[in-house]
Amino acid sequence: MSEPTQRPNKDAQSVRDGVQDLLPTIRERAEETERLRVVPESSVKELEEVGFFKLLQPVRFGGLEADPVDFYTCVRDIASACGSTGWVSSVLGVHPWQIALFDDEAQQAVWGEDPDTRVSSSYAPMGKASLTEGGFNLSGRWSFSSGCAHATWVLLGGLVFNDEGQVVDFRTFLVPRERYDIVDVWNVVGLAGTGSNDIVVEDVFIPETFTLSMAETGRCKGPGQAVNTGDLYKLQFHSLFTTTITTPIIGMARGAYDEHVTMQQNRVRASYGEKASLDPFAAVRVATASSDIDAAWALLMGNIREQQAHVARGEKIPITQRLRIRRDQVLGTQRAIDAIDLLFEASGGRALANGTPLQRAWRDAHAGRVHAANDPERALQMYGASEFGHKVDPGMY
């Protein structure tokens, strides 16, 4: 098979500018997105046209191989306009990075004919895979595949069993659309527009080249590095993917902050007969919330920069830094939630009305908070244990 030679016709800054231009329309569609229970196709198409989904895709398939900070900045901004659209954009947008770690045969299957192909996921090992000649037989039902309506492939986590029924591996399986069913179950209180439905696979053969061992990715390895040699694809899997979950929540907090400030500038507090913007306690809440949001963002992006510096020097990413990334990621989510709670409590009864951006951001952020990547106690316990000198498995982080 011939080597792809497509070249990008955009750069990261033009993508960021294009995303900014789309924000008013995405904001206007937020209520529709929630009502439809899926991000409108028009929004996905517009994000595709500005090049958003190419940010982390290899140049050899028309991607940009952009700085992850550019990617996350776009996600944050999209989520500030619509939480569901930001969440789906983040999840679908990060998958090209992982596809680039697969064997080239899998990359060719996904992007060879259509470099705009999108992939959804459900990583929890809900399915069962058994070893067979040349690959695996996969079956199971996976939940929470955000944006699956806009994808023609899916990444699924599964435990691998040998003939004796023993677990011998945990892998990610790449499955084409014609080999799985989508079951519409997504009726929820928050992130209602993400269309995070169930994926069902019944005894499908998956070639080994269409799988990745999580133990290998935990060591920052993947067969795709043989053809995608840039530093982008040497970063650490769990760090990038957990940041992918927290970033939209920080974006939701930013959107809630902007909405709250605008509301308070025009609000007269009936109980006190004064403009809310003149209340010194309201000013303290705004200052506290903005600091929490800024701190969450600064720590996440600073940690990405540290990882990049290690990779650029040809160094292994230290386990201490991986654990710090997880520490700051889960606390970044918590800071964003705290900021939204603080603002929502001070916004008055009008913020409760259906259709208002603030209550939607509040619900969406709390829905995102329950994602497994945001389990604070587990991540913080691991960090604290390492500080006390206990051994921590780097494959998990």
Tab-separated table of C-alpha atoms in Angstrom:
chain	number	residue	atom	x	y	z
A	1	MET	CA	0.000	0.000	0.000
A	2	SER	CA	1.348	3.407	-0.947
A	3	GLU	CA	2.380	5.907	1.706
A	4	PRO	CA	-0.148	8.727	2.302
A	5	THR	CA	1.150	12.100	1.173
A	6	GLN	CA	-1.657	14.463	2.213
A	7	ARG	CA	-0.534	17.761	3.688
A	8	PRO	CA	-2.476	20.086	5.971
A	9	ASN	CA	-3.941	23.256	4.496
A	10	LYS	CA	-4.351	24.940	7.888
A	11	ASP	CA	-2.261	25.689	10.949
A	12	ALA	CA	-3.170	25.584	14.628
A	13	GLN	CA	-3.720	29.324	14.899
A	14	SER	CA	-6.180	29.313	12.006
A	15	VAL	CA	-8.051	26.484	13.749
A	16	ARG	CA	-8.177	28.463	16.995
A	17	ASP	CA	-9.444	31.502	15.093
A	18	GLY	CA	-12.034	29.375	13.310
A	19	VAL	CA	-13.275	27.925	16.596
A	20	GLN	CA	-13.642	31.435	18.013
A	21	ASP	CA	-15.790	32.384	15.033
A	22	LEU	CA	-18.056	29.376	15.679
A	23	LEU	CA	-18.669	30.062	19.375
A	24	PRO	CA	-21.735	32.322	19.006
A	25	THR	CA	-23.470	29.709	16.832
A	26	ILE	CA	-22.509	26.847	19.161
A	27	ARG	CA	-23.873	28.882	22.083
A	28	GLU	CA	-27.140	29.507	20.238
A	29	ARG	CA	-27.501	25.760	19.587
A	30	ALA	CA	-26.860	24.699	23.200
A	31	GLU	CA	-30.538	24.296	24.063
A	32	GLU	CA	-31.216	22.444	20.814
A	33	THR	CA	-28.241	20.163	21.509
A	34	GLU	CA	-29.702	19.265	24.878
A	35	ARG	CA	-33.169	18.687	23.424
A	36	LEU	CA	-31.857	16.455	20.613
A	37	ARG	CA	-29.645	14.505	23.067
A	38	VAL	CA	-26.861	14.680	20.469
A	39	VAL	CA	-24.602	17.392	19.103
A	40	PRO	CA	-26.185	18.638	15.852
A	41	GLU	CA	-24.492	17.377	12.715
A	42	SER	CA	-24.123	20.989	11.592
A	43	SER	CA	-21.912	21.779	14.599
A	44	VAL	CA	-19.695	18.751	14.000
A	45	LYS	CA	-19.414	19.609	10.326
A	46	GLU	CA	-18.433	23.222	11.087
A	47	LEU	CA	-15.769	22.071	13.539
A	48	GLU	CA	-14.500	19.680	10.877
A	49	GLU	CA	-14.352	22.467	8.304
A	50	VAL	CA	-12.212	24.735	10.518
A	51	GLY	CA	-9.797	21.813	11.051
A	52	PHE	CA	-10.471	21.129	14.715
A	53	PHE	CA	-10.503	17.325	14.410
A	54	LYS	CA	-7.150	17.393	12.577
A	55	LEU	CA	-5.223	19.060	15.396
A	56	LEU	CA	-3.762	15.832	16.852
A	57	GLN	CA	-3.877	13.784	13.635
A	58	PRO	CA	-0.611	12.808	11.903
A	59	VAL	CA	0.585	15.074	9.094
A	60	ARG	CA	0.903	12.022	6.867
A	61	PHE	CA	-2.906	11.796	6.907
A	62	GLY	CA	-3.592	15.489	6.459
A	63	GLY	CA	-3.406	16.320	10.157
A	64	LEU	CA	-1.605	19.138	11.920
A	65	GLU	CA	0.302	17.275	14.685
A	66	ALA	CA	-0.363	20.433	16.666
A	67	ASP	CA	0.669	21.380	20.176
A	68	PRO	CA	-1.778	19.694	22.596
A	69	VAL	CA	-2.179	23.045	24.353
A	70	ASP	CA	-3.744	24.404	21.162
A	71	PHE	CA	-6.112	21.448	21.120
A	72	TYR	CA	-7.116	21.868	24.751
A	73	THR	CA	-7.538	25.626	24.342
A	74	CYS	CA	-10.049	24.990	21.554
A	75	VAL	CA	-11.878	22.405	23.678
A	76	ARG	CA	-12.062	24.804	26.630
A	77	ASP	CA	-13.515	27.533	24.442
A	78	ILE	CA	-16.076	25.248	22.778
A	79	ALA	CA	-17.222	23.967	26.180
A	80	SER	CA	-17.630	27.537	27.433
A	81	ALA	CA	-20.324	27.943	24.760
A	82	CYS	CA	-21.949	24.494	25.105
A	83	GLY	CA	-20.871	21.842	27.565
A	84	SER	CA	-22.115	18.889	25.505
A	85	THR	CA	-20.459	20.134	22.321
A	86	GLY	CA	-17.220	20.764	24.198
A	87	TRP	CA	-17.287	17.284	25.726
A	88	VAL	CA	-17.893	15.522	22.412
A	89	SER	CA	-15.303	17.682	20.657
A	90	SER	CA	-12.731	16.812	23.296
A	91	VAL	CA	-13.369	13.079	23.141
A	92	LEU	CA	-13.594	12.761	19.358
A	93	GLY	CA	-10.722	15.198	18.905
A	94	VAL	CA	-8.225	13.293	21.036
A	95	HIS	CA	-8.791	9.926	19.353
A	96	PRO	CA	-6.629	10.707	16.301
A	97	TRP	CA	-3.717	10.886	18.731
A	98	GLN	CA	-4.363	7.331	19.895
A	99	ILE	CA	-5.088	5.984	16.416
A	100	ALA	CA	-1.614	7.240	15.491
A	101	LEU	CA	-0.179	4.742	18.019
A	102	PHE	CA	-1.802	1.749	16.278
A	103	ASP	CA	-0.067	-0.344	13.655
A	104	ASP	CA	0.033	1.406	10.283
A	105	GLU	CA	-2.413	-1.144	8.884
A	106	ALA	CA	-5.076	0.143	11.281
A	107	GLN	CA	-4.260	3.784	10.504
A	108	GLN	CA	-4.624	3.081	6.787
A	109	ALA	CA	-8.008	1.429	7.400
A	110	VAL	CA	-9.285	4.450	9.336
A	111	TRP	CA	-7.835	7.346	7.312
A	112	GLY	CA	-6.540	5.875	4.043
A	113	GLU	CA	-9.674	6.658	2.048
A	114	ASP	CA	-11.153	9.394	4.231
A	115	PRO	CA	-8.840	11.474	6.456
A	116	ASP	CA	-11.943	13.064	8.017
A	117	THR	CA	-13.017	9.767	9.604
A	118	ARG	CA	-14.016	10.143	13.260
A	119	VAL	CA	-13.759	7.579	16.054
A	120	SER	CA	-15.671	7.346	19.354
A	121	SER	CA	-14.725	5.237	22.378
A	122	SER	CA	-15.605	3.436	25.575
A	123	TYR	CA	-12.444	2.434	27.393
A	124	ALA	CA	-13.725	0.664	30.497
A	125	PRO	CA	-12.996	-3.063	30.036
A	126	MET	CA	-16.660	-4.054	29.790
A	127	GLY	CA	-16.094	-6.545	26.983
A	128	LYS	CA	-14.367	-9.892	26.832
A	129	ALA	CA	-11.757	-10.864	24.271
A	130	SER	CA	-10.393	-14.352	23.733
A	131	LEU	CA	-7.140	-15.164	22.008
A	132	THR	CA	-7.388	-16.721	18.577
A	133	GLU	CA	-5.078	-17.104	15.595
A	134	GLY	CA	-4.032	-13.688	14.305
A	135	GLY	CA	-6.037	-11.701	16.805
A	136	PHE	CA	-8.989	-11.791	19.197
A	137	ASN	CA	-12.682	-12.605	19.309
A	138	LEU	CA	-14.474	-9.704	21.005
A	139	SER	CA	-17.927	-9.534	22.595
A	140	GLY	CA	-19.653	-7.252	25.063
A	141	ARG	CA	-21.665	-4.138	25.770
A	142	TRP	CA	-19.989	-0.823	26.508
A	143	SER	CA	-21.603	2.305	27.934
A	144	PHE	CA	-20.975	6.036	27.566
A	145	SER	CA	-19.588	6.253	24.013
A	146	SER	CA	-19.849	10.030	23.659
A	147	GLY	CA	-20.372	11.307	20.122
A	148	CYS	CA	-20.804	7.805	18.693
A	149	ALA	CA	-23.454	9.064	16.248
A	150	HIS	CA	-20.725	11.080	14.505
A	151	ALA	CA	-18.193	8.239	14.261
A	152	THR	CA	-17.659	5.304	11.924
A	153	TRP	CA	-15.193	3.443	14.160
A	154	VAL	CA	-15.044	2.888	17.907
A	155	LEU	CA	-12.235	2.214	20.410
A	156	LEU	CA	-13.295	-0.321	23.048
A	157	GLY	CA	-11.533	-1.513	26.164
A	158	GLY	CA	-11.516	-5.228	26.855
A	159	LEU	CA	-9.865	-7.823	29.050
A	160	VAL	CA	-8.098	-10.613	27.161
A	161	PHE	CA	-8.605	-14.163	28.432
A	162	ASN	CA	-6.583	-17.272	27.592
A	163	ASP	CA	-8.004	-20.765	27.130
A	164	GLU	CA	-7.883	-21.336	30.895
A	165	GLY	CA	-10.061	-18.289	31.540
A	166	GLN	CA	-7.237	-16.219	33.002
A	167	VAL	CA	-6.845	-12.518	32.243
A	168	VAL	CA	-3.612	-12.038	30.310
A	169	ASP	CA	-3.945	-8.476	28.983
A	170	PHE	CA	-6.049	-5.321	28.855
A	171	ARG	CA	-6.318	-3.965	25.336
A	172	THR	CA	-8.045	-1.298	23.297
A	173	PHE	CA	-9.836	-2.716	20.251
A	174	LEU	CA	-10.532	-0.716	17.092
A	175	VAL	CA	-13.867	-1.786	15.581
A	176	PRO	CA	-15.495	-0.566	12.319
A	177	ARG	CA	-19.086	0.681	12.316
A	178	GLU	CA	-20.498	-2.292	10.448
A	179	ARG	CA	-19.373	-4.613	13.261
A	180	TYR	CA	-21.175	-2.974	16.191
A	181	ASP	CA	-24.636	-1.708	17.135
A	182	ILE	CA	-25.519	1.535	18.936
A	183	VAL	CA	-28.283	1.307	21.560
A	184	ASP	CA	-30.007	4.591	22.410
A	185	VAL	CA	-30.059	4.796	26.220
A	186	TRP	CA	-28.851	8.370	26.842
A	187	ASN	CA	-31.567	10.122	28.869
A	188	VAL	CA	-29.740	12.086	31.550
A	189	VAL	CA	-29.793	15.258	33.631
A	190	GLY	CA	-26.454	16.668	32.499
A	191	LEU	CA	-24.343	16.494	29.330
A	192	ALA	CA	-27.625	15.475	27.746
A	193	GLY	CA	-26.429	16.439	24.281
A	194	THR	CA	-23.414	14.146	24.177
A	195	GLY	CA	-25.327	11.135	22.825
A	196	SER	CA	-23.221	8.867	25.038
A	197	ASN	CA	-25.011	5.680	24.059
A	198	ASP	CA	-24.159	2.000	24.425
A	199	ILE	CA	-22.053	-0.019	21.981
A	200	VAL	CA	-22.802	-3.726	21.465
A	201	VAL	CA	-20.386	-6.177	19.819
A	202	GLU	CA	-21.212	-9.845	19.297
A	203	ASP	CA	-18.324	-12.220	18.633
A	204	VAL	CA	-16.338	-10.078	16.203
A	205	PHE	CA	-12.821	-11.009	15.088
A	206	ILE	CA	-10.334	-8.176	15.633
A	207	PRO	CA	-6.876	-8.556	14.038
A	208	GLU	CA	-4.001	-7.996	16.427
A	209	THR	CA	-2.868	-4.986	14.368
A	210	PHE	CA	-6.191	-3.314	15.279
A	211	THR	CA	-5.460	-3.488	19.012
A	212	LEU	CA	-3.220	-1.746	21.525
A	213	SER	CA	-2.035	-3.159	24.825
A	214	MET	CA	-2.722	-0.725	27.657
A	215	ALA	CA	0.461	-1.931	29.336
A	216	GLU	CA	2.374	-0.767	26.263
A	217	THR	CA	0.664	2.610	26.033
A	218	GLY	CA	1.282	3.050	29.753
A	219	ARG	CA	4.989	2.944	28.881
A	220	CYS	CA	4.479	5.597	26.160
A	221	LYS	CA	4.890	2.972	23.446
A	222	GLY	CA	2.896	1.937	20.400
A	223	PRO	CA	3.657	0.325	17.035
A	224	GLY	CA	2.486	3.474	15.252
A	225	GLN	CA	5.550	5.334	16.510
A	226	ALA	CA	7.508	3.602	13.751
A	227	VAL	CA	5.731	5.782	11.180
A	228	ASN	CA	4.579	8.704	13.334
A	229	THR	CA	7.902	9.741	14.794
A	230	GLY	CA	7.046	13.193	16.161
A	231	ASP	CA	7.343	14.036	19.848
A	232	LEU	CA	3.556	14.457	20.056
A	233	TYR	CA	3.126	10.679	19.903
A	234	LYS	CA	5.604	10.034	22.713
A	235	LEU	CA	3.502	11.730	25.374
A	236	GLN	CA	1.808	9.707	28.071
A	237	PHE	CA	-1.599	8.191	27.277
A	238	HIS	CA	-3.335	8.489	30.645
A	239	SER	CA	-2.166	12.063	31.142
A	240	LEU	CA	-3.530	13.225	27.796
A	241	PHE	CA	-6.798	11.367	28.123
A	242	THR	CA	-7.600	12.484	31.655
A	243	THR	CA	-6.813	16.075	30.646
A	244	THR	CA	-9.298	15.520	27.823
A	245	ILE	CA	-11.995	14.956	30.469
A	246	THR	CA	-11.149	17.860	32.773
A	247	THR	CA	-10.621	20.501	30.082
A	248	PRO	CA	-14.272	20.747	28.991
A	249	ILE	CA	-15.340	21.062	32.627
A	250	ILE	CA	-12.984	24.008	33.031
A	251	GLY	CA	-14.538	25.396	29.852
A	252	MET	CA	-18.012	25.004	31.336
A	253	ALA	CA	-16.825	26.907	34.407
A	254	ARG	CA	-15.524	29.713	32.201
A	255	GLY	CA	-18.836	29.918	30.403
A	256	ALA	CA	-20.711	29.957	33.706
A	257	TYR	CA	-18.404	32.676	35.006
A	258	ASP	CA	-19.007	34.924	31.994
A	259	GLU	CA	-22.761	34.364	32.229
A	260	HIS	CA	-22.814	35.085	35.976
A	261	VAL	CA	-20.871	38.339	35.637
A	262	THR	CA	-23.170	39.528	32.850
A	263	MET	CA	-26.267	38.625	34.867
A	264	GLN	CA	-25.069	40.399	38.003
A	265	GLN	CA	-24.254	43.574	36.123
A	266	ASN	CA	-27.933	43.894	35.210
A	267	ARG	CA	-29.515	42.374	38.323
A	268	VAL	CA	-31.167	44.277	41.153
A	269	ARG	CA	-31.387	42.218	44.335
A	270	ALA	CA	-34.987	42.639	45.512
A	271	SER	CA	-34.190	41.665	49.089
A	272	TYR	CA	-31.646	44.468	49.489
A	273	GLY	CA	-32.804	46.982	46.894
A	274	GLU	CA	-29.345	47.305	45.365
A	275	LYS	CA	-27.546	46.345	42.192
A	276	ALA	CA	-25.887	42.960	42.641
A	277	SER	CA	-22.707	44.281	41.039
A	278	LEU	CA	-22.326	46.714	43.988
A	279	ASP	CA	-22.474	43.928	46.582
A	280	PRO	CA	-18.938	43.471	48.005
A	281	PHE	CA	-19.656	39.830	48.837
A	282	ALA	CA	-20.640	39.198	45.215
A	283	ALA	CA	-17.300	40.678	44.172
A	284	VAL	CA	-15.482	38.281	46.515
A	285	ARG	CA	-17.274	35.307	44.982
A	286	VAL	CA	-16.329	36.426	41.482
A	287	ALA	CA	-12.685	36.853	42.484
A	288	THR	CA	-12.582	33.435	44.183
A	289	ALA	CA	-14.233	31.636	41.276
A	290	SER	CA	-11.979	33.243	38.683
A	291	SER	CA	-8.893	32.232	40.658
A	292	ASP	CA	-10.047	28.619	40.909
A	293	ILE	CA	-10.716	28.458	37.173
A	294	ASP	CA	-7.390	30.076	36.280
A	295	ALA	CA	-5.466	27.842	38.693
A	296	ALA	CA	-7.034	24.673	37.300
A	297	TRP	CA	-6.137	25.662	33.756
A	298	ALA	CA	-2.606	26.835	34.547
A	299	LEU	CA	-1.713	23.598	36.335
A	300	LEU	CA	-3.083	21.364	33.581
A	301	MET	CA	-1.288	23.180	30.795
A	302	GLY	CA	1.906	23.590	32.816
A	303	ASN	CA	2.027	19.839	33.306
A	304	ILE	CA	1.599	19.240	29.568
A	305	ARG	CA	4.545	21.568	28.969
A	306	GLU	CA	6.685	19.613	31.463
A	307	GLN	CA	5.879	16.352	29.688
A	308	GLN	CA	6.826	17.899	26.366
A	309	ALA	CA	10.139	19.066	27.805
A	310	HIS	CA	11.011	15.545	28.983
A	311	VAL	CA	10.140	14.089	25.574
A	312	ALA	CA	12.124	16.768	23.737
A	313	ARG	CA	15.187	15.835	25.801
A	314	GLY	CA	14.688	12.149	25.046
A	315	GLU	CA	13.891	11.381	28.698
A	316	LYS	CA	11.339	9.044	30.208
A	317	ILE	CA	8.459	10.894	31.806
A	318	PRO	CA	9.034	10.339	35.546
A	319	ILE	CA	6.379	8.510	37.541
A	320	THR	CA	6.415	11.417	39.990
A	321	GLN	CA	5.326	13.752	37.228
A	322	ARG	CA	2.662	11.376	35.952
A	323	LEU	CA	1.182	11.218	39.426
A	324	ARG	CA	1.340	14.988	39.793
A	325	ILE	CA	-0.535	15.342	36.496
A	326	ARG	CA	-3.303	13.121	37.837
A	327	ARG	CA	-3.317	15.006	41.146
A	328	ASP	CA	-3.710	18.337	39.388
A	329	GLN	CA	-6.208	16.940	36.894
A	330	VAL	CA	-8.708	15.647	39.468
A	331	LEU	CA	-8.265	18.764	41.590
A	332	GLY	CA	-8.646	20.868	38.452
A	333	THR	CA	-12.060	19.300	37.956
A	334	GLN	CA	-12.904	19.980	41.591
A	335	ARG	CA	-11.781	23.614	41.355
A	336	ALA	CA	-13.965	24.124	38.290
A	337	ILE	CA	-16.964	22.545	40.035
A	338	ASP	CA	-16.366	24.661	43.153
A	339	ALA	CA	-16.280	27.798	41.009
A	340	ILE	CA	-19.554	26.950	39.279
A	341	ASP	CA	-21.233	26.097	42.597
A	342	LEU	CA	-20.078	29.359	44.133
A	343	LEU	CA	-21.427	31.390	41.219
A	344	PHE	CA	-24.663	29.447	40.856
A	345	GLU	CA	-25.521	29.917	44.527
A	346	ALA	CA	-25.166	33.683	44.130
A	347	SER	CA	-27.004	34.055	40.828
A	348	GLY	CA	-30.577	34.378	42.080
A	349	GLY	CA	-33.765	32.577	41.166
A	350	ARG	CA	-33.745	33.636	37.526
A	351	ALA	CA	-30.729	31.396	36.923
A	352	LEU	CA	-32.955	28.382	37.619
A	353	ALA	CA	-35.103	28.898	34.530
A	354	ASN	CA	-35.004	26.184	31.895
A	355	GLY	CA	-32.897	27.276	28.958
A	356	THR	CA	-30.562	29.572	30.849
A	357	PRO	CA	-26.858	28.908	30.206
A	358	LEU	CA	-25.857	28.999	33.881
A	359	GLN	CA	-28.088	26.157	35.078
A	360	ARG	CA	-27.095	24.098	32.033
A	361	ALA	CA	-23.396	24.621	32.757
A	362	TRP	CA	-24.017	23.660	36.391
A	363	ARG	CA	-25.737	20.402	35.383
A	364	ASP	CA	-23.230	19.592	32.635
A	365	ALA	CA	-20.215	20.132	34.866
A	366	HIS	CA	-21.610	17.951	37.641
A	367	ALA	CA	-22.373	15.254	35.062
A	368	GLY	CA	-18.775	15.413	33.833
A	369	ARG	CA	-17.583	15.208	37.406
A	370	VAL	CA	-18.803	11.612	37.747
A	371	HIS	CA	-16.557	10.327	34.924
A	372	ALA	CA	-14.130	7.680	36.139
A	373	ALA	CA	-11.148	9.895	35.265
A	374	ASN	CA	-12.356	12.368	37.897
A	375	ASP	CA	-12.235	9.916	40.819
A	376	PRO	CA	-10.298	12.170	43.220
A	377	GLU	CA	-9.628	9.838	46.135
A	378	ARG	CA	-7.978	7.162	44.004
A	379	ALA	CA	-5.697	9.572	42.150
A	380	LEU	CA	-4.808	11.537	45.268
A	381	GLN	CA	-4.150	8.387	47.279
A	382	MET	CA	-1.708	7.215	44.611
A	383	TYR	CA	0.108	10.542	44.664
A	384	GLY	CA	0.264	10.616	48.455
A	385	ALA	CA	1.442	7.008	48.650
A	386	SER	CA	4.321	7.800	46.299
A	387	GLU	CA	5.299	10.776	48.452
A	388	PHE	CA	5.503	8.413	51.417
A	389	GLY	CA	7.873	6.197	49.432
A	390	HIS	CA	5.452	3.434	48.492
A	391	LYS	CA	5.771	1.759	45.113
A	392	VAL	CA	3.204	2.854	42.528
A	393	ASP	CA	2.512	1.041	39.252
A	394	PRO	CA	3.435	3.497	36.452
A	395	GLY	CA	1.319	1.539	33.983
A	396	MET	CA	-1.796	2.978	35.592
A	397	TYR	CA	-0.728	6.570	35.083
